Short mmCIF file of C-alpha atoms and ligand atoms in Angstrom, two decimals:
data_model
loop_
_atom_site.label_atom_id
_atom_site.label_comp_id
_atom_site.label_asym_id
_atom_site.label_seq_id
_atom_site.Cartn_x
_atom_site.Cartn_y
_atom_site.Cartn_z
CA UNK A 3 0.03 0.07 0.15
CA UNK A 4 1.73 3.13 -0.88
CA UNK A 5 -1.40 5.86 0.63
CA UNK A 6 -4.38 5.36 2.59
CA UNK A 7 -7.25 7.42 2.91
CA UNK A 8 -9.64 6.69 5.66
CA UNK A 9 -12.97 8.32 6.50
CA UNK A 10 -15.49 8.40 9.12
CA UNK A 11 -19.06 9.41 8.53
CA UNK A 12 -19.87 13.30 8.98
CA UNK A 13 -21.89 13.61 11.85
CA UNK A 14 -25.34 15.03 12.11
CA UNK A 15 -25.06 18.58 14.08
CA UNK A 16 -28.65 18.23 15.69
CA UNK A 17 -26.73 16.25 18.67
CA UNK A 18 -23.47 17.20 20.34
CA UNK A 19 -20.55 14.76 19.95
CA UNK A 20 -21.23 11.56 22.06
CA UNK A 21 -19.49 8.21 22.75
CA UNK A 22 -20.87 6.59 19.47
CA UNK A 23 -19.66 9.32 17.45
CA UNK A 24 -16.10 9.30 19.56
CA UNK A 25 -15.93 5.55 18.90
CA UNK A 26 -15.79 5.52 15.05
CA UNK A 27 -13.42 8.62 15.32
CA UNK A 28 -11.18 6.98 17.19
CA UNK A 29 -10.91 3.76 15.81
CA UNK A 30 -10.09 5.51 12.29
CA UNK A 31 -7.55 7.76 14.12
CA UNK A 32 -5.83 4.56 15.08
CA UNK A 33 -5.77 3.03 11.71
CA UNK A 34 -4.59 6.52 10.32
CA UNK A 35 -1.74 6.87 13.07
CA UNK A 36 -0.43 3.18 12.31
CA UNK A 37 -0.55 3.85 8.85
CA UNK A 38 1.43 7.06 9.03
CA UNK A 39 4.17 4.89 10.80
CA UNK A 40 4.17 2.28 7.79
CA UNK A 41 4.26 4.68 4.99
CA UNK A 42 4.74 7.92 6.00
CA UNK A 43 2.69 11.03 6.92
CA UNK A 44 2.27 12.79 3.50
CA UNK A 45 0.65 9.38 2.15
CA UNK A 46 -1.95 9.11 4.49
CA UNK A 47 -5.36 11.30 4.92
CA UNK A 48 -7.65 10.91 7.61
CA UNK A 49 -11.01 12.62 6.78
CA UNK A 50 -14.05 13.63 9.52
CA UNK A 51 -16.58 16.48 9.36
CA UNK A 52 -20.31 17.24 10.11
CA UNK A 53 -23.32 16.74 8.50
CA UNK A 54 -25.33 20.23 8.52
CA UNK A 55 -28.55 20.32 5.94
CA UNK A 56 -31.82 18.88 6.19
CA UNK A 57 -34.87 18.62 7.94
CA UNK A 58 -33.38 17.22 11.26
CA UNK A 59 -31.19 19.95 11.57
CA UNK A 60 -33.51 22.77 10.65
CA UNK A 61 -35.73 21.41 13.22
CA UNK A 62 -33.30 21.25 15.86
CA UNK A 63 -32.08 24.74 15.07
CA UNK A 64 -35.58 26.10 15.37
CA UNK A 65 -36.14 24.27 18.74
CA UNK A 66 -32.69 26.14 19.68
CA UNK A 67 -34.24 29.40 18.58
CA UNK A 68 -31.17 29.57 16.29
CA UNK A 69 -30.56 30.21 12.46
CA UNK A 70 -29.73 26.76 10.70
CA UNK A 71 -26.20 28.31 9.69
CA UNK A 72 -25.59 29.52 13.37
CA UNK A 73 -26.78 26.43 15.16
CA UNK A 74 -24.51 24.37 12.68
CA UNK A 75 -21.51 26.73 13.45
CA UNK A 76 -21.79 26.22 17.30
CA UNK A 77 -22.07 22.47 17.07
CA UNK A 78 -19.84 21.74 14.43
CA UNK A 79 -17.13 23.73 16.59
CA UNK A 80 -18.02 21.29 19.56
CA UNK A 81 -17.14 18.34 17.29
CA UNK A 82 -13.78 20.08 16.31
CA UNK A 83 -13.12 20.67 19.98
CA UNK A 84 -14.09 17.27 21.02
CA UNK A 85 -11.76 15.58 18.47
CA UNK A 86 -8.89 17.94 19.62
CA UNK A 87 -9.11 16.89 23.10
CA UNK A 88 -9.28 13.29 22.16
CA UNK A 89 -5.90 13.71 20.22
CA UNK A 90 -7.92 12.68 16.61
CA UNK A 91 -5.07 13.49 13.87
CA UNK A 92 -7.76 14.01 11.13
CA UNK A 93 -5.94 15.83 8.05
CA UNK A 94 -9.18 17.92 7.33
CA UNK A 95 -12.60 18.62 8.74
CA UNK A 96 -15.34 18.92 5.91
CA UNK A 97 -18.59 20.76 6.65
CA UNK A 98 -21.36 20.42 4.26
CA UNK A 99 -22.48 24.01 4.56
CA UNK A 100 -18.92 24.81 3.42
CA UNK A 101 -18.65 26.73 -0.26
CA UNK A 102 -16.01 24.13 -1.54
CA UNK A 103 -18.41 21.54 -0.51
CA UNK A 104 -21.68 23.13 -2.10
CA UNK A 105 -19.58 24.05 -5.56
CA UNK A 106 -18.43 20.28 -5.44
CA UNK A 107 -21.98 18.70 -4.84
CA UNK A 108 -23.35 21.06 -7.27
CA UNK A 109 -20.83 19.96 -9.99
CA UNK A 110 -21.60 16.34 -9.30
CA UNK A 111 -25.14 16.92 -9.79
CA UNK A 112 -24.59 18.55 -13.11
CA UNK A 113 -22.35 15.34 -14.37
CA UNK A 114 -25.07 13.14 -12.85
CA UNK A 115 -27.88 15.00 -15.01
CA UNK A 116 -25.82 13.88 -18.39
CA UNK A 117 -24.74 10.51 -17.04
CA UNK A 118 -26.44 6.99 -18.45
CA UNK A 119 -26.37 3.94 -16.25
CA UNK A 120 -25.67 0.46 -17.73
CA UNK A 121 -28.96 0.33 -19.49
CA UNK A 122 -28.05 3.21 -21.48
CA UNK A 123 -31.15 5.41 -19.94
CA UNK A 124 -30.21 8.50 -17.90
CA UNK A 125 -29.44 8.01 -14.34
CA UNK A 126 -31.70 10.88 -13.36
CA UNK A 127 -35.16 11.39 -14.15
CA UNK A 128 -38.25 13.21 -12.82
CA UNK A 129 -40.96 11.32 -11.08
CA UNK A 130 -43.11 11.32 -8.42
CA UNK A 131 -42.62 9.86 -4.84
CA UNK A 132 -45.22 8.93 -2.60
CA UNK A 133 -44.21 7.18 0.69
CA UNK A 134 -43.13 7.50 4.50
CA UNK A 135 -40.26 9.57 5.22
CA UNK A 136 -38.62 8.95 9.11
CA UNK A 137 -36.53 12.86 9.97
CA UNK A 138 -34.51 10.86 12.28
CA UNK A 139 -32.99 8.72 9.72
CA UNK A 140 -33.13 11.46 6.78
CA UNK A 141 -34.16 8.39 4.99
CA UNK A 142 -37.51 7.25 2.86
CA UNK A 143 -39.12 4.03 4.28
CA UNK A 144 -41.01 1.33 3.01
CA UNK A 145 -43.64 -1.06 4.70
CA UNK A 146 -41.02 -3.64 5.22
CA UNK A 147 -38.75 -1.14 7.17
CA UNK A 148 -41.36 -0.37 9.63
CA UNK A 149 -41.97 -2.65 12.89
CA UNK A 150 -45.38 -1.85 14.21
CA UNK A 151 -45.72 0.63 11.71
CA UNK A 152 -42.96 2.75 13.27
CA UNK A 153 -39.17 3.09 12.20
CA UNK A 154 -37.25 0.69 14.40
CA UNK A 155 -34.46 3.08 15.36
CA UNK A 156 -36.90 6.10 15.66
CA UNK A 157 -39.84 4.56 16.98
CA UNK A 158 -40.99 7.82 18.86
CA UNK A 159 -40.64 9.75 15.94
CA UNK A 160 -43.63 10.60 13.59
CA UNK A 161 -43.35 9.05 10.10
CA UNK A 162 -44.10 11.57 7.50
CA UNK A 163 -46.48 11.21 4.57
CA UNK A 164 -45.08 12.64 1.66
CA UNK A 165 -46.36 13.14 -2.14
CA UNK A 166 -44.10 15.20 -4.20
CA UNK A 167 -42.47 15.62 -7.40
CA UNK A 168 -38.88 14.77 -7.37
CA UNK A 169 -35.87 13.64 -9.07
CA UNK A 170 -34.87 10.23 -8.97
CA UNK A 171 -31.64 8.26 -9.28
CA UNK A 172 -31.90 5.10 -11.31
CA UNK A 173 -30.52 2.77 -8.64
CA UNK A 174 -32.16 -0.21 -9.86
CA UNK A 175 -30.16 0.11 -13.05
CA UNK A 176 -26.81 -0.57 -11.06
CA UNK A 177 -28.49 -3.82 -9.06
CA UNK A 178 -26.26 -6.33 -11.43
CA UNK A 179 -23.03 -4.30 -11.26
CA UNK A 180 -23.31 -3.65 -7.37
CA UNK A 181 -23.71 -7.33 -6.98
CA UNK A 182 -21.04 -8.61 -9.29
CA UNK A 183 -18.36 -6.04 -7.31
CA UNK A 184 -19.47 -7.12 -3.62
CA UNK A 185 -19.30 -10.61 -4.61
CA UNK A 186 -16.19 -10.44 -6.12
CA UNK A 187 -14.57 -8.44 -3.62
CA UNK A 188 -13.60 -5.86 -6.08
CA UNK A 189 -15.54 -3.58 -3.51
CA UNK A 190 -15.40 -4.83 -0.04
CA UNK A 191 -18.23 -4.48 2.37
CA UNK A 192 -17.00 -5.92 5.91
CA UNK A 193 -17.22 -7.75 8.32
CA UNK A 194 -18.88 -10.85 6.24
CA UNK A 195 -21.92 -10.50 8.08
CA UNK A 196 -22.60 -7.08 6.72
CA UNK A 197 -21.33 -8.53 3.41
CA UNK A 198 -24.60 -10.76 3.20
CA UNK A 199 -27.10 -8.45 4.77
CA UNK A 200 -26.27 -5.98 1.70
CA UNK A 201 -26.04 -8.62 -0.76
CA UNK A 202 -29.60 -10.29 0.41
CA UNK A 203 -30.96 -6.44 0.31
CA UNK A 204 -29.78 -6.13 -3.17
CA UNK A 205 -31.25 -9.56 -4.18
CA UNK A 206 -34.56 -8.41 -2.99
CA UNK A 207 -34.51 -5.66 -5.94
CA UNK A 208 -33.17 -2.31 -5.58
CA UNK A 209 -35.83 0.87 -6.01
CA UNK A 210 -34.83 3.89 -7.61
CA UNK A 211 -34.18 6.66 -4.97
CA UNK A 212 -35.90 10.22 -5.03
CA UNK A 213 -32.70 12.16 -4.68
CA UNK A 214 -34.12 15.90 -4.29
CA UNK A 215 -37.19 17.39 -2.19
CA UNK A 216 -39.38 20.00 -3.05
CA UNK A 217 -40.75 20.63 0.72
CA UNK A 218 -37.22 21.15 2.24
CA UNK A 219 -35.49 24.45 2.23
CA UNK A 220 -32.46 23.82 4.65
CA UNK A 221 -29.96 22.24 2.05
CA UNK A 222 -28.17 22.55 -1.42
CA UNK A 223 -30.59 23.34 -4.32
CA UNK A 224 -30.70 21.26 -7.28
CA UNK A 225 -28.61 23.27 -9.96
CA UNK A 226 -30.89 22.35 -12.91
CA UNK A 227 -34.27 23.01 -11.28
CA UNK A 228 -34.10 25.50 -8.08
CA UNK A 229 -37.52 24.66 -6.64
CA UNK A 230 -35.93 21.29 -5.31
CA UNK A 231 -33.28 20.84 -2.58
CA UNK A 232 -30.73 17.92 -2.72
CA UNK A 233 -31.51 14.94 -0.55
CA UNK A 234 -29.45 15.14 2.27
CA UNK A 235 -27.97 11.75 1.98
CA UNK A 236 -26.76 12.61 -1.49
CA UNK A 237 -25.29 15.77 -0.45
CA UNK A 238 -23.73 14.18 2.62
CA UNK A 239 -22.04 11.17 0.85
CA UNK A 240 -20.35 13.79 -1.61
CA UNK A 241 -18.17 15.10 1.31
CA UNK A 242 -15.69 12.14 0.74
CA UNK A 243 -14.94 13.56 -2.67
CA UNK A 244 -15.47 17.31 -2.09
CA UNK A 245 -13.26 17.05 0.81
CA UNK A 246 -10.13 16.21 -1.48
CA UNK A 247 -11.01 18.87 -4.12
CA UNK A 248 -12.76 16.58 -6.69
CA UNK A 249 -14.33 20.01 -8.10
CA UNK A 250 -10.62 21.30 -9.38
CA UNK A 251 -9.40 17.66 -9.84
CA UNK A 252 -6.80 18.82 -7.31
CA UNK A 253 -3.67 16.72 -6.78
CA UNK A 254 -4.79 15.61 -3.41
CA UNK A 255 -7.77 14.05 -5.03
CA UNK A 256 -5.61 12.57 -7.63
CA UNK A 257 -3.54 11.02 -4.81
CA UNK A 258 -5.82 10.05 -2.45
CA UNK A 259 -9.26 8.81 -4.12
CA UNK A 260 -10.51 6.14 -3.73
CA UNK A 261 -10.66 5.69 -0.13
CA UNK A 262 -8.87 2.59 1.21
CA UNK A 263 -11.15 2.45 4.12
CA UNK A 264 -14.57 3.87 5.04
CA UNK A 265 -15.73 3.43 8.53
CA UNK A 266 -19.16 3.67 10.02
CA UNK A 267 -21.51 1.87 12.03
CA UNK A 268 -24.49 -0.54 10.66
CA UNK A 269 -27.14 2.03 10.85
CA UNK A 270 -26.01 3.69 7.80
CA UNK A 271 -24.48 0.82 5.64
CA UNK A 272 -27.22 0.61 2.96
CA UNK A 273 -25.92 4.34 2.16
CA UNK A 274 -22.02 3.46 1.97
CA UNK A 275 -22.53 0.05 0.23
CA UNK A 276 -25.15 0.76 -1.87
CA UNK A 277 -26.16 4.31 -2.58
CA UNK A 278 -22.61 5.74 -2.59
CA UNK A 279 -21.03 2.97 -4.85
CA UNK A 280 -24.11 3.20 -7.37
CA UNK A 281 -23.51 7.08 -7.50
CA UNK A 282 -19.42 6.60 -8.15
CA UNK A 283 -20.23 4.01 -11.15
CA UNK A 284 -22.83 6.46 -12.23
CA UNK A 285 -19.80 8.95 -12.32
CA UNK A 286 -17.35 6.88 -13.53
CA UNK A 287 -15.14 6.89 -10.74
CA UNK A 288 -13.33 4.08 -8.79
CA UNK A 289 -15.03 2.83 -5.67
CA UNK A 290 -13.35 2.80 -2.34
CA UNK A 291 -11.81 -0.60 -1.44
CA UNK A 292 -13.35 -1.19 1.77
CA UNK A 293 -16.46 -0.34 3.63
CA UNK A 294 -16.35 -1.71 7.40
CA UNK A 295 -19.25 -1.58 9.74
CA UNK A 296 -18.90 -1.83 13.10
CA UNK A 297 -21.45 -2.64 15.52
CA UNK A 298 -23.48 -0.36 17.74
CA UNK A 299 -23.03 -0.14 21.39
CA UNK A 300 -25.45 0.09 24.12
CA UNK A 301 -24.78 1.58 27.75
CA UNK A 302 -25.39 -0.67 30.70
CA UNK A 303 -27.57 -2.78 28.32
CA UNK A 304 -29.52 -0.06 26.75
CA UNK A 305 -29.56 2.05 24.25
CA UNK A 306 -27.87 5.26 24.40
CA UNK A 307 -30.33 8.22 24.31
CA UNK A 308 -31.10 11.59 25.88
CA UNK A 309 -34.25 10.74 27.48
CA UNK A 310 -32.85 7.43 29.26
CA UNK A 311 -30.19 9.90 30.58
CA UNK A 312 -27.16 7.79 29.75
CA UNK A 313 -25.42 9.46 27.20
CA UNK A 314 -21.74 9.72 27.92
CA UNK A 315 -19.85 12.73 26.55
CA UNK A 316 -16.59 11.67 25.71
CA UNK A 317 -15.13 15.05 26.83
CA UNK A 318 -15.99 14.10 30.46
CA UNK A 319 -13.84 10.86 29.93
CA UNK A 320 -11.16 13.05 29.01
CA UNK A 321 -11.27 15.53 31.94
CA UNK A 322 -11.48 12.28 34.38
CA UNK A 323 -8.80 9.95 32.68
CA UNK A 324 -6.78 11.87 30.10
CA UNK A 325 -7.08 12.04 26.52
CA UNK A 326 -4.77 8.53 25.92
CA UNK A 327 -6.76 6.69 28.83
CA UNK A 328 -10.14 8.11 27.10
CA UNK A 329 -9.22 6.69 23.75
CA UNK A 330 -8.17 3.55 25.25
CA UNK A 331 -11.35 3.03 27.67
CA UNK A 332 -13.75 3.72 24.58
CA UNK A 333 -12.06 1.06 21.96
CA UNK A 334 -11.13 -1.74 24.26
CA UNK A 335 -14.85 -2.30 25.37
CA UNK A 336 -15.49 -5.31 22.85
CA UNK A 337 -14.06 -6.60 19.54
CA UNK A 338 -14.44 -4.25 16.62
CA UNK A 339 -17.11 -4.89 14.22
CA UNK A 340 -19.47 -6.62 16.96
CA UNK A 341 -22.06 -5.26 18.79
CA UNK A 342 -21.19 -4.55 22.70
CA UNK A 343 -22.30 -3.13 26.01
CA UNK A 344 -20.43 -0.49 27.49
CA UNK A 345 -20.67 -0.58 31.26
CA UNK A 346 -20.09 2.92 32.72
CA UNK A 347 -18.51 1.58 36.35
CA UNK A 348 -16.14 -0.75 34.40
CA UNK A 349 -14.20 2.18 33.16
CA UNK A 350 -12.38 2.83 36.49
CA UNK A 351 -11.91 -0.55 36.54
CA UNK A 352 -10.30 -1.14 33.23
CA UNK A 353 -8.18 1.80 33.84
CA UNK A 354 -6.71 0.48 36.90
CA UNK A 355 -6.21 -2.82 35.69
CA UNK A 356 -4.93 -2.07 31.96
CA UNK A 357 -3.19 1.13 32.47
CA UNK A 358 -2.38 2.11 35.93
CA UNK A 359 -1.41 -1.79 37.30
CA UNK A 360 -0.64 -2.95 33.72
CA UNK A 361 1.37 -0.98 31.45
CA UNK A 362 2.01 2.00 33.60
CA UNK A 363 3.27 -0.05 36.64
CA UNK A 364 5.31 -2.15 34.05
CA UNK A 365 7.33 0.77 32.91
CA UNK A 366 7.73 2.01 36.09
CA UNK A 367 8.90 -1.20 37.53
CA UNK A 368 11.40 -1.65 34.85
CA UNK A 369 12.84 1.91 34.91
CA UNK A 370 13.00 1.87 38.62
CA UNK A 371 14.96 -1.44 38.74
CA UNK A 372 17.28 0.16 36.04
CA UNK A 373 17.66 3.02 38.68
CA UNK A 374 18.20 1.14 41.62
CA UNK A 375 20.69 -1.41 40.17
CA UNK A 376 22.33 0.34 37.09
CA UNK A 377 22.02 4.15 38.59
CA UNK A 378 19.55 4.62 35.54
CA UNK A 379 21.66 3.49 32.45
CA UNK A 380 20.89 0.51 30.20
CA UNK A 381 23.06 -2.36 31.39
CA UNK A 382 25.05 -4.60 29.06
CA UNK A 383 23.13 -7.37 27.10
CA UNK A 384 21.69 -8.38 24.00
CA UNK A 385 17.93 -9.60 23.72
CA UNK A 386 17.94 -13.09 24.87
CA UNK A 387 14.19 -13.36 26.14
CA UNK A 388 11.93 -16.04 24.63
CA UNK A 389 9.39 -13.75 23.84
CA UNK A 390 9.17 -13.74 20.08
CA UNK A 391 9.05 -9.85 19.07
CA UNK A 392 9.34 -10.66 15.44
CA UNK A 393 6.24 -12.67 15.56
CA UNK A 394 4.61 -10.05 17.81
CA UNK A 395 5.09 -7.34 15.16
CA UNK A 396 3.85 -9.80 12.62
CA UNK A 397 0.48 -10.57 14.35
CA UNK A 398 0.26 -6.89 14.93
CA UNK A 399 0.50 -5.92 11.20
CA UNK A 400 -2.09 -8.86 10.03
CA UNK A 401 -4.51 -7.57 12.78
CA UNK A 402 -4.24 -4.13 11.29
CA UNK A 403 -4.89 -5.38 7.95
CA UNK A 404 -7.85 -7.13 9.00
CA UNK A 405 -9.00 -4.12 11.03
CA UNK A 406 -9.02 -6.19 14.26
CA UNK A 407 -8.20 -3.25 16.36
CA UNK A 408 -9.11 -4.82 19.91
CA UNK A 409 -7.29 -7.72 19.08
CA UNK A 410 -4.18 -5.69 19.33
CA UNK A 411 -5.38 -4.29 22.45
CA UNK A 412 -5.10 -7.86 23.71
CA UNK A 413 -1.77 -8.47 22.16
CA UNK A 414 -0.47 -5.74 23.81
CA UNK A 415 -1.72 -6.58 27.02
CA UNK A 416 -0.64 -10.41 26.71
CA UNK A 417 3.02 -8.45 26.17
CA UNK A 418 2.65 -6.34 29.46
CA UNK A 419 1.81 -9.90 31.30
CA UNK A 420 4.39 -11.69 29.72
CA UNK A 421 7.04 -9.03 31.17
CA UNK A 422 5.27 -9.07 34.65
CA UNK A 423 5.40 -12.58 34.92
CA UNK A 424 9.16 -12.76 33.77
CA UNK A 425 10.34 -10.08 36.45
CA UNK A 426 8.20 -12.53 38.98
CA UNK A 427 10.35 -15.76 37.84
CA UNK A 428 13.45 -14.02 37.39
CA UNK A 429 13.59 -12.29 40.64
CA UNK A 430 15.94 -9.33 39.92
CA UNK A 431 15.83 -8.46 43.44
CA UNK A 432 17.69 -11.86 44.30
CA UNK A 433 19.96 -11.85 41.20
CA UNK A 434 20.99 -8.43 42.69
CA UNK A 435 22.62 -10.40 45.38
CA UNK A 436 24.83 -12.91 43.84
CA UNK A 437 24.41 -12.54 39.97
CA UNK A 438 25.03 -9.33 38.45
CA UNK A 439 25.59 -10.61 34.66
CA UNK A 440 22.27 -12.55 34.51
CA UNK A 441 20.54 -9.49 36.26
CA UNK A 442 21.96 -6.90 33.74
CA UNK A 443 20.49 -9.45 31.05
CA UNK A 444 17.19 -9.56 32.35
CA UNK A 445 17.01 -5.83 32.63
CA UNK A 446 18.46 -5.31 29.39
CA UNK A 447 15.43 -7.78 27.74
CA UNK A 448 12.75 -5.52 29.83
CA UNK A 449 14.08 -2.21 28.57
CA UNK A 450 14.32 -3.60 24.92
CA UNK A 451 10.63 -4.83 25.10
CA UNK A 452 9.40 -1.71 26.92
CA UNK A 453 10.73 0.23 23.94
CA UNK A 454 8.75 -2.17 21.52
CA UNK A 455 5.69 -1.63 23.60
CA UNK A 456 6.31 2.26 23.39
CA UNK A 457 5.97 1.83 19.62
CA UNK A 458 3.03 -0.83 19.36
CA UNK A 459 1.04 1.35 21.63
CA UNK A 460 1.46 4.76 19.76
CA UNK A 461 -1.58 4.43 17.67
CA UNK A 462 -3.62 3.75 20.49
CA UNK A 463 -1.95 5.83 23.18
CA UNK A 464 0.05 8.35 21.29
CA UNK A 465 0.86 10.68 24.35
CA UNK A 466 1.91 7.52 26.56
CA UNK A 467 4.10 6.51 23.65
CA UNK A 468 6.12 9.89 23.62
CA UNK A 469 6.18 9.56 27.21
CA UNK A 470 7.82 6.05 27.32
CA UNK A 471 10.28 7.05 24.26
CA UNK A 472 11.23 10.27 26.28
CA UNK A 473 11.92 7.96 29.54
CA UNK A 474 14.11 5.87 27.42
CA UNK A 475 15.87 8.87 26.35
CA UNK A 476 14.78 8.09 22.38
CA UNK A 477 14.37 11.56 21.22
CA UNK A 478 13.07 10.78 18.00
CA UNK A 479 11.18 7.80 16.26
CA UNK A 480 13.96 5.52 15.50
CA UNK A 481 13.35 4.60 11.92
CA UNK A 482 14.06 1.04 12.00
CA UNK A 483 12.24 0.64 15.44
CA UNK A 484 11.15 -2.96 14.91
CA UNK A 485 14.67 -4.10 15.16
CA UNK A 486 15.41 -6.36 17.86
CA UNK A 487 18.32 -5.00 20.36
CA UNK A 488 18.58 -1.25 19.41
CA UNK A 489 18.55 -0.48 23.13
CA UNK A 490 22.12 0.81 23.94
CA UNK A 491 24.32 0.03 26.62
CA UNK A 492 25.09 3.21 28.68
CA UNK A 493 22.02 4.86 27.50
CA UNK A 494 20.72 7.17 30.43
CA UNK A 495 17.05 6.27 31.47
CA UNK A 496 14.69 8.68 33.46
CA UNK A 497 12.20 6.85 35.42
CA UNK A 498 10.08 10.13 35.76
CA UNK A 499 6.30 10.36 37.06
CA UNK A 500 4.09 7.34 36.74
CA UNK A 501 2.37 7.15 33.26
CA UNK A 502 -1.20 6.47 35.02
CA UNK A 503 -2.39 7.65 38.35
CA UNK A 504 -4.64 4.94 40.11
CA UNK A 505 -8.26 6.03 40.55
N1 MSP B 23 -24.96 12.46 9.13
C1 MSP B 23 -24.94 10.82 8.89
C2 MSP B 23 -23.71 10.08 8.19
C3 MSP B 23 -23.51 10.61 6.89
S1 MSP B 23 -21.88 10.07 6.34
C4 MSP B 23 -22.06 10.70 4.78
C5 MSP B 23 -25.24 10.21 10.44
N2 MSP B 23 -24.72 10.60 11.45
S2 MSP B 23 -24.92 10.26 12.72
O1 MSP B 23 -24.27 11.55 13.56
O2 MSP B 23 -26.03 9.93 13.24
O3 MSP B 23 -23.56 9.08 13.10
C6 MSP B 23 -24.01 7.75 12.59
C7 MSP B 23 -22.49 7.25 13.23
O4 MSP B 23 -22.04 7.63 14.72
C8 MSP B 23 -22.76 5.88 13.14
O5 MSP B 23 -22.68 5.33 12.04
C9 MSP B 23 -21.82 5.67 13.92
O6 MSP B 23 -20.57 5.74 13.24
C10 MSP B 23 -21.72 6.34 15.16
N3 MSP B 23 -22.55 6.00 16.01
C11 MSP B 23 -23.56 6.55 16.84
N4 MSP B 23 -23.93 6.02 17.83
C12 MSP B 23 -23.28 4.68 17.97
C13 MSP B 23 -23.35 3.73 18.88
N5 MSP B 23 -24.30 3.64 19.86
N6 MSP B 23 -22.46 2.85 18.77
C14 MSP B 23 -21.22 2.71 17.94
N7 MSP B 23 -21.42 3.67 16.95
C15 MSP B 23 -22.47 5.02 16.93
O7 MSP B 23 -25.46 9.38 10.33
#
């Protein structure tokens, strides 16, 4: 891989950032940071942003007594501040109310107007829509989408009955091609269960979709029909292209499009695995390589919702635990991809077990012994421990290429436990009495492993990684950091402060 473009969804500004948004964004950041180390900073592009048009936002703004643009400005700023607090290293932040986005969307719509689908028919046509619309999803609903006549994701929301003349996108024309590229893996929908879900949806038959609304004002106007507003999902999906500068066919666009990975949750899978690829095919543009939909989590067994009062603000987690630990606690809850439950009271337990007593304590212990027995300098030795660091890195890379972010957390924790057991069985405090050579050797091994650990945690815990490297007197990232035995005899070490204070 020589470049890596990764995207998160752009989040609706009707709500301030919550743990669900943070979950996807942190995961994307971890991947981006990993690939920056692999292929260089200039070759990685991480995009996130905010989705600011549509009925849902207009209503939220009205409720707050604000103009939609002012309201969007405020909430979008909250998203940006939260990502900064969580140390998200996004390369850009796109807002759908920005001019650069709007002009790109307009140009794309004009292109679609002239485009023909696989059958040779124009991909856009005028028609009449009659049916139900859920503002919560900002999506049209068919009877088969409903449970007890309600949207299963927004049961409290009243469904609107719409009857309008709209512009339609001939999605049905792309059914065969979509099936082919998903089945062949030319466009990967992951995990496997999500791929099957999308294929069975396609198998049931794709309906054409309305891509404009007459009754909505807050949005981008259809350039060839000013009475219509572009459907918010079409507007939003195009952010992945507008942010790179598709409009001017910029160098950035040429370099980074298509995305290697699009991360999202299962709630918006169909938009990303059906509608976006069909639009791209209509535009004759290459498709993203992987669309990965992770699961949804609940909090203490319940859906996260304002009315239940269990919404967790990621900012508060950072205030309590610091940004690295907050990232860790959010992403280490359950395997990436699955649904899972987050137990609020587990945060403190996990913080103490994995970070304060685990990684943090190991680093203090090792550097404490180096201080006590070798006046804080690296003793003589070469790497002799029977922990296979080479295969550690192989598994680590494989997990990243399979997007198994959680598995690497476990891999790291296993290495921390391995070191604790090694210390307990070698008993350096006894070696100090009678076997100085062995003591040097054991300490050398431990310091070398701590160095590898510092690099391995860096996508997850970037600040902690830097702190450990500083303690090891490594001023800048070593190019060949995975080599074994790079720690040099005589290097001054600095135990300094604990990495994580117990709570
Ligand atoms: N604006 C659209 C996306 C447009 S992308 C072109 C949207 N926004 S959203 O604010 O509702 O964010 C949805 C995304 O937030 C999910 O796909 C997921 O990434 C994240 N999550 C929100 N709640 C979540 C959970 N409870 N669990 C896991 N992820 C969650 O949809």
